[in-house]
Short mmCIF file of C-alpha atoms and ligand atoms in Angstrom, two decimals:
data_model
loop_
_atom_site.label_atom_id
_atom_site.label_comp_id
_atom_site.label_asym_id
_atom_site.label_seq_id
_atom_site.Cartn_x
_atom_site.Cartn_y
_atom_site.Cartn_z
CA UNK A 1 149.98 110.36 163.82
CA UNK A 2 150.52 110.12 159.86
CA UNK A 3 150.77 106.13 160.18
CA UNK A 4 148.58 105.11 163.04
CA UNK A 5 147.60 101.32 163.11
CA UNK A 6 144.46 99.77 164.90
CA UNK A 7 144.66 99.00 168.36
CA UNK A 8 144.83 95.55 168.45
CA UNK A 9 148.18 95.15 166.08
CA UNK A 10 150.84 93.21 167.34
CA UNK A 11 154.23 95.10 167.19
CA UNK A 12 157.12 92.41 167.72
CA UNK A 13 160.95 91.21 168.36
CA UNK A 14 162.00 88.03 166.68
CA UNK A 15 164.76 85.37 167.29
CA UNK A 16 165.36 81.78 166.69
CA UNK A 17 167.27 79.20 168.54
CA UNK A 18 170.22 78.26 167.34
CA UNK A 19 171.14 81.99 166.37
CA UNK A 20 170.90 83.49 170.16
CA UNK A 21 170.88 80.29 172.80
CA UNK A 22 174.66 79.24 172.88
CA UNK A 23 174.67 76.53 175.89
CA UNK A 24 175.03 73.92 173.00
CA UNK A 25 176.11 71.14 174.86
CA UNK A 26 174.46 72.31 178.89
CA UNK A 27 171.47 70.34 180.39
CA UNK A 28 171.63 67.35 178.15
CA UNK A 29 171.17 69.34 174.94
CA UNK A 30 171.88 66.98 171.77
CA UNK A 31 173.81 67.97 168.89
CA UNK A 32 171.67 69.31 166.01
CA UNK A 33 172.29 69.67 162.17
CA UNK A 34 173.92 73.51 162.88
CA UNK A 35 176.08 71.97 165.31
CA UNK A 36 177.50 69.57 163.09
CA UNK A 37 177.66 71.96 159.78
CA UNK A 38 179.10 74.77 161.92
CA UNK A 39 182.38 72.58 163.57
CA UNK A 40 183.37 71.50 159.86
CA UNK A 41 185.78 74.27 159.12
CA UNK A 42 185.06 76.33 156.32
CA UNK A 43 181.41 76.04 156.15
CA UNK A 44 181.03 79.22 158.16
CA UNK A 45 182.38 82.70 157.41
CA UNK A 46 185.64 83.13 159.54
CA UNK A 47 184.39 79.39 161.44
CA UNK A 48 182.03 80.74 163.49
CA UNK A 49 179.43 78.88 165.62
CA UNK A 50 176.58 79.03 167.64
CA UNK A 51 178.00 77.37 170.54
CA UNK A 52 177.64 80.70 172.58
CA UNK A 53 175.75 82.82 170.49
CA UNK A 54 174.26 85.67 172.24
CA UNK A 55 174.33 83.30 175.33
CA UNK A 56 170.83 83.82 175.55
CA UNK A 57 170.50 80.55 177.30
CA UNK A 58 172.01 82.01 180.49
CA UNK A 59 171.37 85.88 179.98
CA UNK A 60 167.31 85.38 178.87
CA UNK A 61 165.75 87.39 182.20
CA UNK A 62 168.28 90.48 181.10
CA UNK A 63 167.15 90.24 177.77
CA UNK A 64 163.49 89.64 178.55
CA UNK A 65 163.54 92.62 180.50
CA UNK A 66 165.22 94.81 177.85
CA UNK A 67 162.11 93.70 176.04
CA UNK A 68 160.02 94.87 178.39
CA UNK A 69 161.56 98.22 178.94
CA UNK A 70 161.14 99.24 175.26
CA UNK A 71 157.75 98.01 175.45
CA UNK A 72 157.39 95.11 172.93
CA UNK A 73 154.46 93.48 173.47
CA UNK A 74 155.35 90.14 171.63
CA UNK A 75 158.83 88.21 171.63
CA UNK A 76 158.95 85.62 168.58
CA UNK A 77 161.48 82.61 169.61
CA UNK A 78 162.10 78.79 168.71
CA UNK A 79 162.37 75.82 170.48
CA UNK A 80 165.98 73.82 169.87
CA UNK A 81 164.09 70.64 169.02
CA UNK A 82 167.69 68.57 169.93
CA UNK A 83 167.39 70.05 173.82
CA UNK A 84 163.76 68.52 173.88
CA UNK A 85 164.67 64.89 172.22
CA UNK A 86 168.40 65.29 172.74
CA UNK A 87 169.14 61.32 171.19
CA UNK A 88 166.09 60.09 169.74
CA UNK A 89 162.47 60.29 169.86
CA UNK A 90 161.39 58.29 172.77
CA UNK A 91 162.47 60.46 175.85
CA UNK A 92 162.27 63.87 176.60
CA UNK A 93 164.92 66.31 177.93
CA UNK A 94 163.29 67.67 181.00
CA UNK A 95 166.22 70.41 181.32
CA UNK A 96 165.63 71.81 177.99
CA UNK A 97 162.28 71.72 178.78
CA UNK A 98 162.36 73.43 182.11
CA UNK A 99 164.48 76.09 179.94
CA UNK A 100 161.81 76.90 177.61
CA UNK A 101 159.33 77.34 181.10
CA UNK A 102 161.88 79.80 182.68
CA UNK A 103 161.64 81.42 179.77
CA UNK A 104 157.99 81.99 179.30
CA UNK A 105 157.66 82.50 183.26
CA UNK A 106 159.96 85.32 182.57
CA UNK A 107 157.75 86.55 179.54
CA UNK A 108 154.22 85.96 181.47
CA UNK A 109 155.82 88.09 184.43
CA UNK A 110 155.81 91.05 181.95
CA UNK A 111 152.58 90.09 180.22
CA UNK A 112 154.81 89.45 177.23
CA UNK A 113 153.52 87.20 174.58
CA UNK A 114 155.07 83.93 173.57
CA UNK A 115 154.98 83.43 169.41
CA UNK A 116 157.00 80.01 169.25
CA UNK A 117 158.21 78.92 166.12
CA UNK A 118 158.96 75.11 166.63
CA UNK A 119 161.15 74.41 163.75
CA UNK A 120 163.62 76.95 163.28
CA UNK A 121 166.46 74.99 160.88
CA UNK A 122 167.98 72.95 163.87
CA UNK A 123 167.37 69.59 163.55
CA UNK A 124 168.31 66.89 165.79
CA UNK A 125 171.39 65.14 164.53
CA UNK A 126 169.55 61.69 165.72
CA UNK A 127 167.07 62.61 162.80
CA UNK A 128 169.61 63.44 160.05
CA UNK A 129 171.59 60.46 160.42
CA UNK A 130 168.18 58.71 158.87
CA UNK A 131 167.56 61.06 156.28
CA UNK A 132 166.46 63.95 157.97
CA UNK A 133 163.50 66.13 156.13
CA UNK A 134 164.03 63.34 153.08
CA UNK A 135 163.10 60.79 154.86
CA UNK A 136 159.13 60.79 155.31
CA UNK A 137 159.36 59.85 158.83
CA UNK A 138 160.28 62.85 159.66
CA UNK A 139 156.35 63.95 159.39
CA UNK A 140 155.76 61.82 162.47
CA UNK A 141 159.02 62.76 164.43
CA UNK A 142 158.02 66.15 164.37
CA UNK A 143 154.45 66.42 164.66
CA UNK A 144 155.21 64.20 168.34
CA UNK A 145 158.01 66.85 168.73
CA UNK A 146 155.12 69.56 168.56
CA UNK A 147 152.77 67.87 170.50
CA UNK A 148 155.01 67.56 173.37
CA UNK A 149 155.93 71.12 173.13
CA UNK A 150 152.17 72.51 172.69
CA UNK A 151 150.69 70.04 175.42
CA UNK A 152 152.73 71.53 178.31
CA UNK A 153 152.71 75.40 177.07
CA UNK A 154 148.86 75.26 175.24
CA UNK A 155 147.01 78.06 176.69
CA UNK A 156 149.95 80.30 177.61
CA UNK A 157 151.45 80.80 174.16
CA UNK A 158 149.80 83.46 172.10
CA UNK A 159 150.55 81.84 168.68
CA UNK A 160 152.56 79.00 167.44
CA UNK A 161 154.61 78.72 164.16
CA UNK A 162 155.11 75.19 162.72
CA UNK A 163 157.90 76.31 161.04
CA UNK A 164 160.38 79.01 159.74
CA UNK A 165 160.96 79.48 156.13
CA UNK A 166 160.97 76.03 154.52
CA UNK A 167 162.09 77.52 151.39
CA UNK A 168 166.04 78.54 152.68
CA UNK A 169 165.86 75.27 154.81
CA UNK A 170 165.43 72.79 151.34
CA UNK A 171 167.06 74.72 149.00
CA UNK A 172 170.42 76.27 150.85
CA UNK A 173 170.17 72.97 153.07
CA UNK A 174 169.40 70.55 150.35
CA UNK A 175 170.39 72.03 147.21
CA UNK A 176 173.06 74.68 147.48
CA UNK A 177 174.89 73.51 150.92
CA UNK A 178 175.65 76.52 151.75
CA UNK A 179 173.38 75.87 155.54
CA UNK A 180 173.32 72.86 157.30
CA UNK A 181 172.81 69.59 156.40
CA UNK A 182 174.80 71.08 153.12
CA UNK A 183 173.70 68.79 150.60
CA UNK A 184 173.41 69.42 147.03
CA UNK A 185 171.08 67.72 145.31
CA UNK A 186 167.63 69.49 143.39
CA UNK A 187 165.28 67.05 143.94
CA UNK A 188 166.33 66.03 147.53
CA UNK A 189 165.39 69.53 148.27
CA UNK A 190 162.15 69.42 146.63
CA UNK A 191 161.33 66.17 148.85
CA UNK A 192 162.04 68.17 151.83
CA UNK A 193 159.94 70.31 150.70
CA UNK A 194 157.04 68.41 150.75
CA UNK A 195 157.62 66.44 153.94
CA UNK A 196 158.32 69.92 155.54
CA UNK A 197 154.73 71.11 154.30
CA UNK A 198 153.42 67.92 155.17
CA UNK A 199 154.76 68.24 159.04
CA UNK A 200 153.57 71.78 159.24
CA UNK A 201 149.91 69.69 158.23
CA UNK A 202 150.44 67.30 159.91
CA UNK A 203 150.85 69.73 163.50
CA UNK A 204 147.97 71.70 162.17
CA UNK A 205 145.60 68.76 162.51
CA UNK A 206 146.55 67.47 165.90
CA UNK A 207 146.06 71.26 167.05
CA UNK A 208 142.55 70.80 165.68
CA UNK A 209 141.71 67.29 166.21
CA UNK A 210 143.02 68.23 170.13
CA UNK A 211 141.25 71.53 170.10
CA UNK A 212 144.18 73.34 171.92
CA UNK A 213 143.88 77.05 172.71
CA UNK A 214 145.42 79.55 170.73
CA UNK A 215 146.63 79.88 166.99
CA UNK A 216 148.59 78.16 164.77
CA UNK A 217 150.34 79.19 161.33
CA UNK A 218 153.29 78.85 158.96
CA UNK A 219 156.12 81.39 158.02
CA UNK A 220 157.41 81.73 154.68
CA UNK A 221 159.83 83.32 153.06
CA UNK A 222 158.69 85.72 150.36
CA UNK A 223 159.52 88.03 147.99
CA UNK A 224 158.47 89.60 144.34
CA UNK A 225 160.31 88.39 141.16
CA UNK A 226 160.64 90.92 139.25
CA UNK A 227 161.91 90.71 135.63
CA UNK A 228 165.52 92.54 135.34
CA UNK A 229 164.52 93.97 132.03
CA UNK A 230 161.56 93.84 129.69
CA UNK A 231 163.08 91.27 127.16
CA UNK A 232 160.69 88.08 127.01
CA UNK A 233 163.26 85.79 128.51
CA UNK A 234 164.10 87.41 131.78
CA UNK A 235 160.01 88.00 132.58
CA UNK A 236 160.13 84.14 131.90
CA UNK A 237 163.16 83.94 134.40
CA UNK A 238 160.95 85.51 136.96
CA UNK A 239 157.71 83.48 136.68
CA UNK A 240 160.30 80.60 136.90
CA UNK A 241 161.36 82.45 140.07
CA UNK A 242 158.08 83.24 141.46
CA UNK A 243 156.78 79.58 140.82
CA UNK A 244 160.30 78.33 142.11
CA UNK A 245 160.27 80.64 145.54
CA UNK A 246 156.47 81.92 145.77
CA UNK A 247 153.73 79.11 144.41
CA UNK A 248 155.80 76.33 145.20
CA UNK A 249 154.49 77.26 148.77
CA UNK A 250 151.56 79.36 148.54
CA UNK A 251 149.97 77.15 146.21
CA UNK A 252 150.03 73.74 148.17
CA UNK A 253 149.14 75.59 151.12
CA UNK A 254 146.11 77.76 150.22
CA UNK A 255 145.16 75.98 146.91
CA UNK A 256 145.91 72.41 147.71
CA UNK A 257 148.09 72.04 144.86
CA UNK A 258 151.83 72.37 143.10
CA UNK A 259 151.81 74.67 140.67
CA UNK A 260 151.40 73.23 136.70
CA UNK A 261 153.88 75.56 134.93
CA UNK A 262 156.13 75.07 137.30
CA UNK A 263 156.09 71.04 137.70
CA UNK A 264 155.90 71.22 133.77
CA UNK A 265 159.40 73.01 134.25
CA UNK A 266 161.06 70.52 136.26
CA UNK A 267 160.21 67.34 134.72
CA UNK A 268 160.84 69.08 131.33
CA UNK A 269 164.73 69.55 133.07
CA UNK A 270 165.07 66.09 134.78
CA UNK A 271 164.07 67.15 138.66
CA UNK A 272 162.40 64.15 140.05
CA UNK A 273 159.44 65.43 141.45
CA UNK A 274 158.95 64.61 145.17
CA UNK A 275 156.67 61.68 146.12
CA UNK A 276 152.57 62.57 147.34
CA UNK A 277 151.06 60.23 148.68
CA UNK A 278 147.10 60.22 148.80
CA UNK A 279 145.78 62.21 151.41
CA UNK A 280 148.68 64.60 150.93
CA UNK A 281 147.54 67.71 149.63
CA UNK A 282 144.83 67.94 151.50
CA UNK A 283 147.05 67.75 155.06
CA UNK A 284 149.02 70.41 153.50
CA UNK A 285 146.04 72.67 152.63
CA UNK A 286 144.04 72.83 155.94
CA UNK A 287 143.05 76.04 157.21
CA UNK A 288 145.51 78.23 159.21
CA UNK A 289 144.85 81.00 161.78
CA UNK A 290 147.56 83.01 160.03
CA UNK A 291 150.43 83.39 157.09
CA UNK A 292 153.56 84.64 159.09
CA UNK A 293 155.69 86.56 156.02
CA UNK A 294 159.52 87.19 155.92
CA UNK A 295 160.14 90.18 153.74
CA UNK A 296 163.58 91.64 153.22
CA UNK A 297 163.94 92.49 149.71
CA UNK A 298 162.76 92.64 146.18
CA UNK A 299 164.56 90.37 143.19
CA UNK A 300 165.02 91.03 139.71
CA UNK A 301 165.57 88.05 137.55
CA UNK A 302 167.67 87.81 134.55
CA UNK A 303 167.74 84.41 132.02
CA UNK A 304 171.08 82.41 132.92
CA UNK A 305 172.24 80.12 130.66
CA UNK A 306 173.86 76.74 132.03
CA UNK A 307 172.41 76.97 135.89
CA UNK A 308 170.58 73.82 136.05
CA UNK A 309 167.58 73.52 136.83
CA UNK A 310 165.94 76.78 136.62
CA UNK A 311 168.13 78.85 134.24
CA UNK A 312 168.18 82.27 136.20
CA UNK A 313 170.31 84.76 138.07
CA UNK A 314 169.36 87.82 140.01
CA UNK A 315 170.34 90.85 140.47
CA UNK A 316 169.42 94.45 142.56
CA UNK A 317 169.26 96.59 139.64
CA UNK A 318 170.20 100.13 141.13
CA UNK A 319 168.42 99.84 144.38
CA UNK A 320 169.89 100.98 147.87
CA UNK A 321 171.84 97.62 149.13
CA UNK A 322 172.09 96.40 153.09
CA UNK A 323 175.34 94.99 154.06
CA UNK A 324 173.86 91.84 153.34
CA UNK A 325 173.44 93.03 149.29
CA UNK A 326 169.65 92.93 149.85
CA UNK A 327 167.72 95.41 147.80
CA UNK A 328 165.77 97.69 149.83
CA UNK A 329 162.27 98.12 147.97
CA UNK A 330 159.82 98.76 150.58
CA UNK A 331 156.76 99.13 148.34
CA UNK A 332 157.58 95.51 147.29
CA UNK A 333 156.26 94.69 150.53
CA UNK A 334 153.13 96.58 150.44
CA UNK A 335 152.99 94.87 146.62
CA UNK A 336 153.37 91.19 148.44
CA UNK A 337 150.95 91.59 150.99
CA UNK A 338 148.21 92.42 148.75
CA UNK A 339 148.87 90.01 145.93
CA UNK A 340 148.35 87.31 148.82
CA UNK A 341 145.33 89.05 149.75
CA UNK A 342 143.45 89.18 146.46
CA UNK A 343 145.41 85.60 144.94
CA UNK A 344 144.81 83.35 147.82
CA UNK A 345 142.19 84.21 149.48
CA UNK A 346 142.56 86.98 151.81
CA UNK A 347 144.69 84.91 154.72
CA UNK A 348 145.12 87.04 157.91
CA UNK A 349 148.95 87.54 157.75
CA UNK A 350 151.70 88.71 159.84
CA UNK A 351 154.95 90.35 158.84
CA UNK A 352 156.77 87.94 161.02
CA UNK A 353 160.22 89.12 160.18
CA UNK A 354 161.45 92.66 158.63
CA UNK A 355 164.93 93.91 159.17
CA UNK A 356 168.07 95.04 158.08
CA UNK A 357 172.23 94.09 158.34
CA UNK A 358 173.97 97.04 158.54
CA UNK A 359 177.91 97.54 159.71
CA UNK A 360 176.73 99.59 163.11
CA UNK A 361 179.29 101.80 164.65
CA UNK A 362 179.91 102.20 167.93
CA UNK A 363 180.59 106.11 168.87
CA UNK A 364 182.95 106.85 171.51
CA UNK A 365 180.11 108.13 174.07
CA UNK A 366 178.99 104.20 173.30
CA UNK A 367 175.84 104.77 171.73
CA UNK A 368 175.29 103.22 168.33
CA UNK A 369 173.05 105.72 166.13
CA UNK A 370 171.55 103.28 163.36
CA UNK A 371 169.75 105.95 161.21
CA UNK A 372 169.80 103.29 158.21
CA UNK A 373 168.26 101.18 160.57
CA UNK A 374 165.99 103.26 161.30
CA UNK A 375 165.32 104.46 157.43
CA UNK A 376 164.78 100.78 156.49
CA UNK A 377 162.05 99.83 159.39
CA UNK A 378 160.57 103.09 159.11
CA UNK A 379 160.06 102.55 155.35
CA UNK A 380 158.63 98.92 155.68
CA UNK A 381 156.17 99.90 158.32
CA UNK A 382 155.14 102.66 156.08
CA UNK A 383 154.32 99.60 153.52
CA UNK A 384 152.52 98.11 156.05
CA UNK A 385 150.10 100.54 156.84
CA UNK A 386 149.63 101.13 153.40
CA UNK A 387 148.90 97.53 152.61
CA UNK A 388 146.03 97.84 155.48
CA UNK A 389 144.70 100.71 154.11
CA UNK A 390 144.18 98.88 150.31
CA UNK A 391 142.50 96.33 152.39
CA UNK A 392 145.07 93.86 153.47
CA UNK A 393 143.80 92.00 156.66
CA UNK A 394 147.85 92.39 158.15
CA UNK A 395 147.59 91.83 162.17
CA UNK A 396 151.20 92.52 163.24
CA UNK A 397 154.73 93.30 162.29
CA UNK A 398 157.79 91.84 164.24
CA UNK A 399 161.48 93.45 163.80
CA UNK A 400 164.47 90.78 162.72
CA UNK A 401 166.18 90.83 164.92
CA UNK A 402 166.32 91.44 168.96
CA UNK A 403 169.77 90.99 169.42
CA UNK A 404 172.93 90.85 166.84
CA UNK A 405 173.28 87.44 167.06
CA UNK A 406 174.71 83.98 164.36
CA UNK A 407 173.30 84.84 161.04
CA UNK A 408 174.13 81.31 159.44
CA UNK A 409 176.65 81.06 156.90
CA UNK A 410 177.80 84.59 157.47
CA UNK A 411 178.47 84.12 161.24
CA UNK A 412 178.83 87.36 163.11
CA UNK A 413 179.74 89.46 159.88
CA UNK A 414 175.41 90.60 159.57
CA UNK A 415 174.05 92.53 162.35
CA UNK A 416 170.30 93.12 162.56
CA UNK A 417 169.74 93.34 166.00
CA UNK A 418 167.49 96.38 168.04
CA UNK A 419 170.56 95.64 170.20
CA UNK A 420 174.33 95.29 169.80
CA UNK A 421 175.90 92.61 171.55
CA UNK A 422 179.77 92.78 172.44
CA UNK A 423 181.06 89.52 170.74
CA UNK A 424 184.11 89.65 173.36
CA UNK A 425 182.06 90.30 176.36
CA UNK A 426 178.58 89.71 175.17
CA UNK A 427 177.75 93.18 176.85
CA UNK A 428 174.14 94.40 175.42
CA UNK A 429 174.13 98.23 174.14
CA UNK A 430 170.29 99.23 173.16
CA UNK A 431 171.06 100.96 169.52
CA UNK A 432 169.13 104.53 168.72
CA UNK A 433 166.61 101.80 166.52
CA UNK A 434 165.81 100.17 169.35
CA UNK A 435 164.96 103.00 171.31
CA UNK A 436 163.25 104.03 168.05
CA UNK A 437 160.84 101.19 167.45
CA UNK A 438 159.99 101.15 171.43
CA UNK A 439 158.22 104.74 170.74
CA UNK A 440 156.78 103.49 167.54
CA UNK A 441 155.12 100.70 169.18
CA UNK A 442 153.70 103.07 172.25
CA UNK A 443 152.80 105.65 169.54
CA UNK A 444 151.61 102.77 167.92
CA UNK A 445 152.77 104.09 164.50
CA UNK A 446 154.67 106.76 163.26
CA UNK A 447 154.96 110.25 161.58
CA UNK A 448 156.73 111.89 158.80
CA UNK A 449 159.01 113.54 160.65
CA UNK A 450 159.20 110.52 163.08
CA UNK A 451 162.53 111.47 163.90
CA UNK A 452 164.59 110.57 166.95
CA UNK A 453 165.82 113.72 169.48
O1 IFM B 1 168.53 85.42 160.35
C1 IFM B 1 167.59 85.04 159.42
C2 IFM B 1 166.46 84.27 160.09
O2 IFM B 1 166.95 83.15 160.75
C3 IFM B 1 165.48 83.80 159.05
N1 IFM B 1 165.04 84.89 158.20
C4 IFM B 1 166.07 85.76 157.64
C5 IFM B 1 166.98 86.25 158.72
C6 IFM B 1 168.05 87.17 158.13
O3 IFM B 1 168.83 86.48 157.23
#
């Protein structure tokens, strides 16, 4: 084996919610933010939904045991937070709950592990209508959200995520409106920010203060800024990147603070910086069991004149693209993980996402050979390993995504799944990546000439 990893790394499948459940309005479910966004017309590409998704809700035990026969040893999911408190905070949903136990029966009976992410972008409605993430209640809502959720699960879930990517949730929630709620307003989204980091605290003490078994963590979005060219002003356009989509969350997490250049920037451009209250910073900064990372692509940054408040544009320069437009620049991810490991302390991380859109095609003997798919992984895992071997302390890697399933504003039109799903018949085909990654993760790593027969 060229790329062997150490015994104990955790190879993965990820999902969330709102992207694979469907059942949107079965068992007393609520309607959340994605609901509402998704059934204005025109918000979504060609109006697509989540109302059935990958129907998940009903079809789980067929997918859980797909799972298990391409032996993944971990299956990453969310909870919908609007089947749990369907109309308001004071009483649970015991059908959504009972859900969320047939599903991790169904994982246990397989010796699967649970990693549950329990804020995954769908946000009750209830909770919106007051303000939603800008309204600092929200910290409370959610950390009694959590503690319902890790009371009655503690000790059979392997690891639990506070929440997914904060980063797209305030900025295309808040500021560009392009994902749910869709509002547009800068420093809005830096509010939400801060009352997102200060939930994901907030969780992290009670898990503490309650001393409940297992771990606990974040997951962030991440990626290097890159200048587009060596003039002066684009490598300024990609600190202002960095600081804008990097620091802003590494910094308050591991450091305890915002980052100075970058809250220099925004008051120097009129952002109202979000309100921290006393006590703040140091909720924010407590010690996690592990950084879950996100890593898709690299970003090259170019001064824009005119685009208010940070003054950039990006580009891919002449890298590969995914059907998505994503650059593929796998050693950016070997280049991420180790500039967390020597900047911030050495955090034991996670790649808790890594995948790729690509338009499959179906052959007419049904199979769906995803070679791309199967370039792209192979590449990042590659970065992975080499990230351990420089001395990164990196303790799993989880494919994006199980199962083609909603992939927000886009709809159907980005497929990253292991496995194809029929959108007619929601029929599951296992494509040649699937197959792929099973024998990486009983090889547990790869070759060269890893190739499939
Ligand atoms: O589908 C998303 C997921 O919900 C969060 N991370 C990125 C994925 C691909 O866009």
């Amino acid at each position: 084996m060229d790329y062997q990893f150490k015994e104990d790394f955790q190879w993965g499948v990820a999902t969330a919610a709102y992207q694979i459940e469907g059942a949107w309005r079965e068992d007393g479910k609520g309607e959340n933010i994605w609901d509402r966004f998704c059934h204005i017309p025109g918000n979504i590409a060609e109006n697509a939904d989540g109302d059935v998704a990958c129907d998940f809700y009903h079809r789980y035990q067929e997918d859980i045991e797909m799972i298990h026969k391409l032996g993944i040893p971990v299956f990453r999911f969310s909870i919908g937070w609007a089947r749990i408190y369907p109309d308001g905070p004071d009483k649970v949903n015991e059908k959504g709950m009972a859900f969320y136990e047939k599903v991790i029966e169904e994982l246990e009976k397989y010796q699967i592990k649970p990693v549950i992410t329990l804020y995954h972008w769908d946000m009750p409605q209830w909770l919106q209508d007051i303000g939603g993430w800008t309204n600092r209640e929200s910290i409370r809502y959610f950390t009694e959200f959590c503690e319902t959720m890790i009371q009655r699960f503690e000790g059979r879930v392997d690891k639990w995520i506070t929440i997914n990517e904060p980063w797209v949730c305030a900025f295309n929630g808040h500021y560009w409106g392009d994902f749910a709620p869709g509002l547009r307003d800068f420093s809005a989204a830096l509010q939400t920010v801060h009352h997102m980091l200060c939930a994901h605290g907030s969780v992290v003490r009670l898990f503490r203060d309650k001393q409940y078994r297992g771990e606990i963590g974040i997951v962030l979005n991440l990626c290097p800024k890159d200048p587009a060219s060596e003039k002066e002003e684009d490598r300024e356009a990609a600190r202002i990147d960095d600081g804008f989509s990097n620091r802003w969350f590494l910094d308050p997490l591991f450091k305890g603070t915002y980052p100075e250049d970058m809250i220099e920037w925004y008051t120097g451009h009129q952002v109202v910086m979000p309100a921290v209250r006393e006590g703040d910073m140091e909720l924010i900064s407590q010690s996690i069991d592990f950084l879950g990372i996100n890593y898709y692509y690299v970003e090259f940054a170019k001064k824009c004149e005119g685009r208010w408040p940070l003054y950039f544009d990006t580009t891919t320069k002449d890298y590969p693209i995914t059907a998505y437009g994503w650059a593929i620049v796998e050693e950016g991810l070997t280049r991420l993980l180790m500039r967390i490991h020597r900047e911030y302390g050495q955090p034991r991380l996670i790649v808790t996402e890594n995948g790729a859109s690509f338009a499959d095609v179906i052959e007419e003997d049904g199979n769906i050979n995803d070679d791309r798919r199967i370039d792209y992984l192979k590449r990042h895992i590659k970065a992975c390993h080499k990230a351990i071997e420089q001395g990164a302390d990196l303790a799993g890697y989880y494919v994006w995504s199980l199962l083609d399933n909603f992939e927000w504003s886009t709809g159907y039109q980005n497929s990253f799944g292991l496995i194809h799903v029929d959108r007619r018949t929601l029929d599951r085909t296992v494509k040649k990546s699937g197959y792929w990654y099973g024998k990486v993760v009983s090889g547990n790593g790869l070759t060269d000439e890893d190739k499939m027969g």
